[in-house]
Amino acid sequence: DIQMTQSPSSLSASVGDRVTITCRASQGVSNSLAWYQQKPGKAPKLLLYAASRLESGVPSTFSGSGSGTDYTLTISSLQPEDFATYYCQQYYSTPPTFGQGTKVEIK
Amino acid sequence: EVQLVQSGAEVKKPGESLRISCKGSGYSFTSYWISWVRQMPGKGLEWMGRIDPSDSYTNYSPSFQGHVTISADKSISTAYLQWSSLKASDTAMYYCARPGVPGYNWFDPWGQGTLVTVSS
């Protein structure tokens, strides 16, 4: 199985801050990488797929980049509704695997 | 609107059996695999396995193979996740999810989740 490692595991930030979350795969995943947002008590919500393609309806403050084994989710200007836990997921090979999550908290 | 609607929360005792469901609507149910994902309390997301509703072909994660069974009834657009003998360690939220595009394993939408509590 491909192991996905996110960093940091948690971070504190203020509204308006630029936030970057990193996801590293144990082997290359050829941009087969998705990002999800999960709020307490809710199902995960797809933000981006194919590393950088924004899902319809997701604000353009979210962006993704990367290649090979290293990928990044960036929130350009943190909004109050963005405080949540974020997960990366590779779908290059089966089983699909998730990172351990990054919790974004209010500073 | 594409939707996955899951069955309600369950409280069971160790050793009991259980089947939870996930009903798809707003799309061709047989055109997309359905996956199941576990989230233990306070933990991350784990892919358990998937089913092709068109022919009931299944794939399981090695971590879950033999511990759960995934099935589907295409006539009622419903997928199932079942246990024959629950353990306390099966206590978790379980989500069903559909690929955003057939043949790919990124997930959108997700069901709302079914909380399974196993306690004596």
mmCIF file of C-alpha atoms in Angstrom:
data_model
loop_
_atom_site.group_PDB
_atom_site.id
_atom_site.type_symbol
_atom_site.label_atom_id
_atom_site.label_comp_id
_atom_site.label_asym_id
_atom_site.label_seq_id
_atom_site.Cartn_x
_atom_site.Cartn_y
_atom_site.Cartn_z
ATOM 1 C CA ASP A 1 0.000 0.000 0.000
ATOM 2 C CA ILE A 2 1.122 3.582 -0.644
ATOM 3 C CA GLN A 3 1.615 5.484 2.600
ATOM 4 C CA MET A 4 0.532 9.126 2.702
ATOM 5 C CA THR A 5 2.096 11.472 5.246
ATOM 6 C CA GLN A 6 0.699 14.930 5.877
ATOM 7 C CA SER A 7 2.411 17.782 7.644
ATOM 8 C CA PRO A 8 1.777 19.448 9.896
ATOM 9 C CA SER A 9 -0.712 17.357 11.878
ATOM 10 C CA SER A 10 -2.265 20.562 13.166
ATOM 11 C CA LEU A 11 -1.795 24.278 12.833
ATOM 12 C CA SER A 12 -3.197 27.464 14.285
ATOM 13 C CA ALA A 13 -3.910 30.376 11.979
ATOM 14 C CA SER A 14 -5.893 33.589 11.793
ATOM 15 C CA VAL A 15 -8.570 34.693 9.352
ATOM 16 C CA GLY A 16 -6.849 36.061 6.281
ATOM 17 C CA ASP A 17 -3.675 33.994 6.713
ATOM 18 C CA ARG A 18 -2.141 31.959 3.909
ATOM 19 C CA VAL A 19 -2.014 28.294 4.911
ATOM 20 C CA THR A 20 -0.039 25.480 3.304
ATOM 21 C CA ILE A 21 -0.459 21.768 3.989
ATOM 22 C CA THR A 22 1.951 19.202 2.578
ATOM 23 C CA CYS A 23 1.288 15.590 1.615
ATOM 24 C CA ARG A 24 4.076 13.131 0.809
ATOM 25 C CA ALA A 25 3.509 9.720 -0.768
ATOM 26 C CA SER A 26 5.766 6.728 -0.154
ATOM 27 C CA GLN A 27 6.054 6.340 -3.932
ATOM 28 C CA GLY A 28 5.093 8.452 -6.906
ATOM 29 C CA VAL A 29 1.350 8.824 -7.533
ATOM 30 C CA SER A 30 1.421 10.674 -10.876
ATOM 31 C CA ASN A 31 -0.852 13.527 -9.770
ATOM 32 C CA SER A 32 -3.556 11.028 -8.745
ATOM 33 C CA LEU A 33 -4.102 13.012 -5.593
ATOM 34 C CA ALA A 34 -7.267 14.435 -4.040
ATOM 35 C CA TRP A 35 -7.852 16.781 -1.120
ATOM 36 C CA TYR A 36 -10.875 16.748 1.199
ATOM 37 C CA GLN A 37 -12.195 19.000 3.935
ATOM 38 C CA GLN A 38 -14.005 17.518 6.911
ATOM 39 C CA LYS A 39 -15.881 19.432 9.577
ATOM 40 C CA PRO A 40 -16.897 17.838 12.909
ATOM 41 C CA GLY A 41 -19.811 15.443 12.535
ATOM 42 C CA LYS A 42 -19.865 15.787 8.741
ATOM 43 C CA ALA A 43 -18.765 13.679 5.811
ATOM 44 C CA PRO A 44 -15.603 14.660 3.969
ATOM 45 C CA LYS A 45 -16.070 17.118 1.117
ATOM 46 C CA LEU A 46 -13.990 16.959 -2.063
ATOM 47 C CA LEU A 47 -11.939 20.104 -2.685
ATOM 48 C CA LEU A 48 -9.514 19.157 -5.454
ATOM 49 C CA TYR A 49 -8.634 16.146 -7.587
ATOM 50 C CA ALA A 50 -5.831 15.392 -10.035
ATOM 51 C CA ALA A 51 -3.620 17.342 -7.636
ATOM 52 C CA SER A 52 -4.715 20.766 -8.860
ATOM 53 C CA ARG A 53 -8.224 20.605 -10.336
ATOM 54 C CA LEU A 54 -10.728 22.512 -8.264
ATOM 55 C CA GLU A 55 -14.042 20.775 -7.677
ATOM 56 C CA SER A 56 -17.055 22.752 -8.883
ATOM 57 C CA GLY A 57 -18.331 25.130 -6.235
ATOM 58 C CA VAL A 58 -15.113 25.182 -4.192
ATOM 59 C CA PRO A 59 -13.769 28.715 -3.602
ATOM 60 C CA SER A 60 -10.753 29.755 -5.632
ATOM 61 C CA THR A 61 -8.912 30.496 -2.382
ATOM 62 C CA PHE A 62 -8.112 26.767 -2.430
ATOM 63 C CA SER A 63 -5.391 25.533 -4.757
ATOM 64 C CA GLY A 64 -3.248 22.458 -5.155
ATOM 65 C CA SER A 65 0.115 21.709 -6.659
ATOM 66 C CA GLY A 66 2.833 19.116 -6.756
ATOM 67 C CA SER A 67 4.139 16.144 -8.639
ATOM 68 C CA GLY A 68 5.719 12.764 -8.072
ATOM 69 C CA THR A 69 5.618 12.132 -4.321
ATOM 70 C CA ASP A 70 5.119 15.668 -2.952
ATOM 71 C CA TYR A 71 1.892 17.671 -3.049
ATOM 72 C CA THR A 72 0.587 20.853 -1.448
ATOM 73 C CA LEU A 73 -2.798 22.297 -0.565
ATOM 74 C CA THR A 74 -2.809 26.068 -0.195
ATOM 75 C CA ILE A 75 -5.538 28.274 1.219
ATOM 76 C CA SER A 76 -4.626 31.758 0.050
ATOM 77 C CA SER A 77 -6.749 33.669 2.564
ATOM 78 C CA LEU A 78 -8.217 31.662 5.423
ATOM 79 C CA GLN A 79 -11.924 32.257 5.996
ATOM 80 C CA PRO A 80 -13.912 31.432 9.161
ATOM 81 C CA GLU A 81 -15.630 28.521 7.395
ATOM 82 C CA ASP A 82 -12.251 26.973 6.482
ATOM 83 C CA PHE A 83 -11.442 25.851 10.009
ATOM 84 C CA ALA A 84 -11.637 22.082 9.621
ATOM 85 C CA THR A 85 -9.526 18.966 9.126
ATOM 86 C CA TYR A 86 -7.973 18.365 5.709
ATOM 87 C CA TYR A 87 -7.030 15.011 4.197
ATOM 88 C CA CYS A 88 -5.051 14.078 1.131
ATOM 89 C CA GLN A 89 -5.761 10.822 -0.694
ATOM 90 C CA GLN A 90 -3.923 8.978 -3.440
ATOM 91 C CA TYR A 91 -5.900 7.081 -6.021
ATOM 92 C CA TYR A 92 -2.970 6.002 -8.168
ATOM 93 C CA SER A 93 -3.186 2.457 -6.876
ATOM 94 C CA THR A 94 -5.605 0.238 -4.984
ATOM 95 C CA PRO A 95 -6.187 0.430 -2.085
ATOM 96 C CA PRO A 96 -6.651 4.192 -2.146
ATOM 97 C CA THR A 97 -5.021 5.621 0.961
ATOM 98 C CA PHE A 98 -5.444 8.796 2.984
ATOM 99 C CA GLY A 99 -3.078 10.995 4.910
ATOM 100 C CA GLN A 100 -3.612 11.194 8.665
ATOM 101 C CA GLY A 101 -5.205 14.617 8.431
ATOM 102 C CA THR A 102 -4.263 18.217 9.238
ATOM 103 C CA LYS A 103 -6.447 20.086 11.685
ATOM 104 C CA VAL A 104 -6.634 23.823 11.017
ATOM 105 C CA GLU A 105 -7.589 25.692 14.173
ATOM 106 C CA ILE A 106 -8.283 29.305 15.009
ATOM 107 C CA LYS A 107 -5.368 31.199 16.525
ATOM 108 C CA GLU B 1 -28.954 15.902 -7.532
ATOM 109 C CA VAL B 2 -26.545 13.031 -7.015
ATOM 110 C CA GLN B 3 -27.005 11.674 -3.505
ATOM 111 C CA LEU B 4 -25.963 8.790 -1.307
ATOM 112 C CA VAL B 5 -28.243 8.291 1.690
ATOM 113 C CA GLN B 6 -27.170 5.922 4.433
ATOM 114 C CA SER B 7 -29.145 4.048 7.047
ATOM 115 C CA GLY B 8 -29.344 5.302 10.610
ATOM 116 C CA ALA B 9 -27.124 4.871 13.634
ATOM 117 C CA GLU B 10 -26.852 1.425 15.192
ATOM 118 C CA VAL B 11 -26.060 0.219 18.704
ATOM 119 C CA LYS B 12 -25.095 -3.440 18.898
ATOM 120 C CA LYS B 13 -23.529 -5.924 21.277
ATOM 121 C CA PRO B 14 -20.308 -7.816 20.574
ATOM 122 C CA GLY B 15 -20.989 -10.949 18.562
ATOM 123 C CA GLU B 16 -24.133 -9.581 16.910
ATOM 124 C CA SER B 17 -24.516 -9.238 13.170
ATOM 125 C CA LEU B 18 -25.267 -6.019 11.314
ATOM 126 C CA ARG B 19 -25.934 -4.732 7.833
ATOM 127 C CA ILE B 20 -25.917 -1.027 6.997
ATOM 128 C CA SER B 21 -27.045 0.446 3.693
ATOM 129 C CA CYS B 22 -26.280 3.205 1.209
ATOM 130 C CA LYS B 23 -28.892 4.200 -1.380
ATOM 131 C CA GLY B 24 -27.842 6.077 -4.485
ATOM 132 C CA SER B 25 -30.070 8.461 -6.408
ATOM 133 C CA GLY B 26 -29.794 11.023 -9.161
ATOM 134 C CA TYR B 27 -27.451 8.964 -11.345
ATOM 135 C CA SER B 28 -27.065 5.575 -13.007
ATOM 136 C CA PHE B 29 -26.302 3.389 -9.989
ATOM 137 C CA THR B 30 -24.665 0.645 -12.033
ATOM 138 C CA SER B 31 -22.185 3.034 -13.698
ATOM 139 C CA TYR B 32 -20.147 3.823 -10.590
ATOM 140 C CA TRP B 33 -18.442 1.680 -7.981
ATOM 141 C CA ILE B 34 -19.475 2.282 -4.362
ATOM 142 C CA SER B 35 -16.716 2.343 -1.738
ATOM 143 C CA TRP B 36 -16.942 2.103 2.042
ATOM 144 C CA VAL B 37 -14.678 4.155 4.309
ATOM 145 C CA ARG B 38 -14.182 3.755 8.063
ATOM 146 C CA GLN B 39 -13.452 6.544 10.509
ATOM 147 C CA MET B 40 -12.791 5.434 14.052
ATOM 148 C CA PRO B 41 -13.481 7.946 16.841
ATOM 149 C CA GLY B 42 -11.083 10.869 16.571
ATOM 150 C CA LYS B 43 -9.105 9.187 13.796
ATOM 151 C CA GLY B 44 -8.557 9.432 10.065
ATOM 152 C CA LEU B 45 -10.129 7.838 6.997
ATOM 153 C CA GLU B 46 -9.551 4.216 5.970
ATOM 154 C CA TRP B 47 -10.752 2.703 2.690
ATOM 155 C CA MET B 48 -12.372 -0.663 3.341
ATOM 156 C CA GLY B 49 -13.394 -1.880 -0.082
ATOM 157 C CA ARG B 50 -15.687 -1.306 -3.013
ATOM 158 C CA ILE B 51 -18.294 -2.956 -5.175
ATOM 159 C CA ASP B 52 -19.258 -2.673 -8.827
ATOM 160 C CA PRO B 53 -23.066 -2.642 -8.615
ATOM 161 C CA SER B 54 -23.406 -3.794 -12.213
ATOM 162 C CA ASP B 55 -22.064 -7.277 -11.438
ATOM 163 C CA SER B 56 -21.363 -7.215 -7.661
ATOM 164 C CA TYR B 57 -17.615 -7.634 -8.197
ATOM 165 C CA THR B 58 -15.780 -6.562 -5.041
ATOM 166 C CA ASN B 59 -12.304 -5.371 -3.996
ATOM 167 C CA TYR B 60 -11.286 -5.278 -0.343
ATOM 168 C CA SER B 61 -8.417 -3.637 1.470
ATOM 169 C CA PRO B 62 -6.253 -6.385 2.974
ATOM 170 C CA SER B 63 -6.945 -4.807 6.381
ATOM 171 C CA PHE B 64 -10.659 -5.538 6.067
ATOM 172 C CA GLN B 65 -10.744 -8.673 3.891
ATOM 173 C CA GLY B 66 -12.573 -11.413 5.743
ATOM 174 C CA HIS B 67 -13.910 -9.066 8.426
ATOM 175 C CA VAL B 68 -16.724 -7.413 6.449
ATOM 176 C CA THR B 69 -18.809 -8.178 3.381
ATOM 177 C CA ILE B 70 -19.821 -5.625 0.770
ATOM 178 C CA SER B 71 -22.835 -6.332 -1.406
ATOM 179 C CA ALA B 72 -25.331 -4.497 -3.569
ATOM 180 C CA ASP B 73 -28.859 -4.774 -4.920
ATOM 181 C CA LYS B 74 -28.941 -2.875 -8.189
ATOM 182 C CA SER B 75 -32.721 -3.224 -8.454
ATOM 183 C CA ILE B 76 -33.081 -0.790 -5.553
ATOM 184 C CA SER B 77 -29.820 1.160 -6.100
ATOM 185 C CA THR B 78 -28.492 0.165 -2.704
ATOM 186 C CA ALA B 79 -25.112 -1.008 -1.458
ATOM 187 C CA TYR B 80 -24.515 -2.744 1.857
ATOM 188 C CA LEU B 81 -21.762 -3.270 4.388
ATOM 189 C CA GLN B 82 -22.219 -6.151 6.773
ATOM 190 C CA TRP B 83 -20.603 -7.879 9.711
ATOM 191 C CA SER B 84 -21.377 -11.407 10.894
ATOM 192 C CA SER B 85 -19.906 -10.952 14.375
ATOM 193 C CA LEU B 86 -19.232 -7.441 15.611
ATOM 194 C CA LYS B 87 -16.381 -6.494 17.934
ATOM 195 C CA ALA B 88 -15.993 -3.441 20.140
ATOM 196 C CA SER B 89 -13.217 -2.329 17.783
ATOM 197 C CA ASP B 90 -15.806 -1.997 14.982
ATOM 198 C CA THR B 91 -17.172 1.095 16.729
ATOM 199 C CA ALA B 92 -16.784 3.825 14.137
ATOM 200 C CA MET B 93 -18.462 6.065 11.615
ATOM 201 C CA TYR B 94 -18.853 4.365 8.246
ATOM 202 C CA TYR B 95 -19.225 6.311 5.026
ATOM 203 C CA CYS B 96 -20.153 5.171 1.565
ATOM 204 C CA ALA B 97 -18.742 7.170 -1.329
ATOM 205 C CA ARG B 98 -18.900 7.235 -5.097
ATOM 206 C CA PRO B 99 -16.113 8.097 -7.545
ATOM 207 C CA GLY B 100 -16.432 11.526 -9.099
ATOM 208 C CA VAL B 101 -15.711 9.973 -12.461
ATOM 209 C CA PRO B 102 -16.230 6.277 -13.322
ATOM 210 C CA GLY B 103 -12.998 4.351 -13.043
ATOM 211 C CA TYR B 104 -11.276 6.791 -10.720
ATOM 212 C CA ASN B 105 -10.987 6.483 -6.964
ATOM 213 C CA TRP B 106 -11.484 10.052 -5.797
ATOM 214 C CA PHE B 107 -14.777 10.391 -4.038
ATOM 215 C CA ASP B 108 -17.675 12.712 -4.589
ATOM 216 C CA PRO B 109 -20.292 12.557 -3.236
ATOM 217 C CA TRP B 110 -20.162 10.857 0.138
ATOM 218 C CA GLY B 111 -23.034 9.533 2.188
ATOM 219 C CA GLN B 112 -23.824 11.287 5.448
ATOM 220 C CA GLY B 113 -22.302 8.460 7.480
ATOM 221 C CA THR B 114 -23.652 5.693 9.712
ATOM 222 C CA LEU B 115 -22.414 5.572 13.299
ATOM 223 C CA VAL B 116 -21.986 2.023 14.564
ATOM 224 C CA THR B 117 -21.498 1.564 18.297
ATOM 225 C CA VAL B 118 -20.587 -1.876 19.623
ATOM 226 C CA SER B 119 -20.762 -2.184 23.383
ATOM 227 C CA SER B 120 -21.759 -4.776 25.915
#
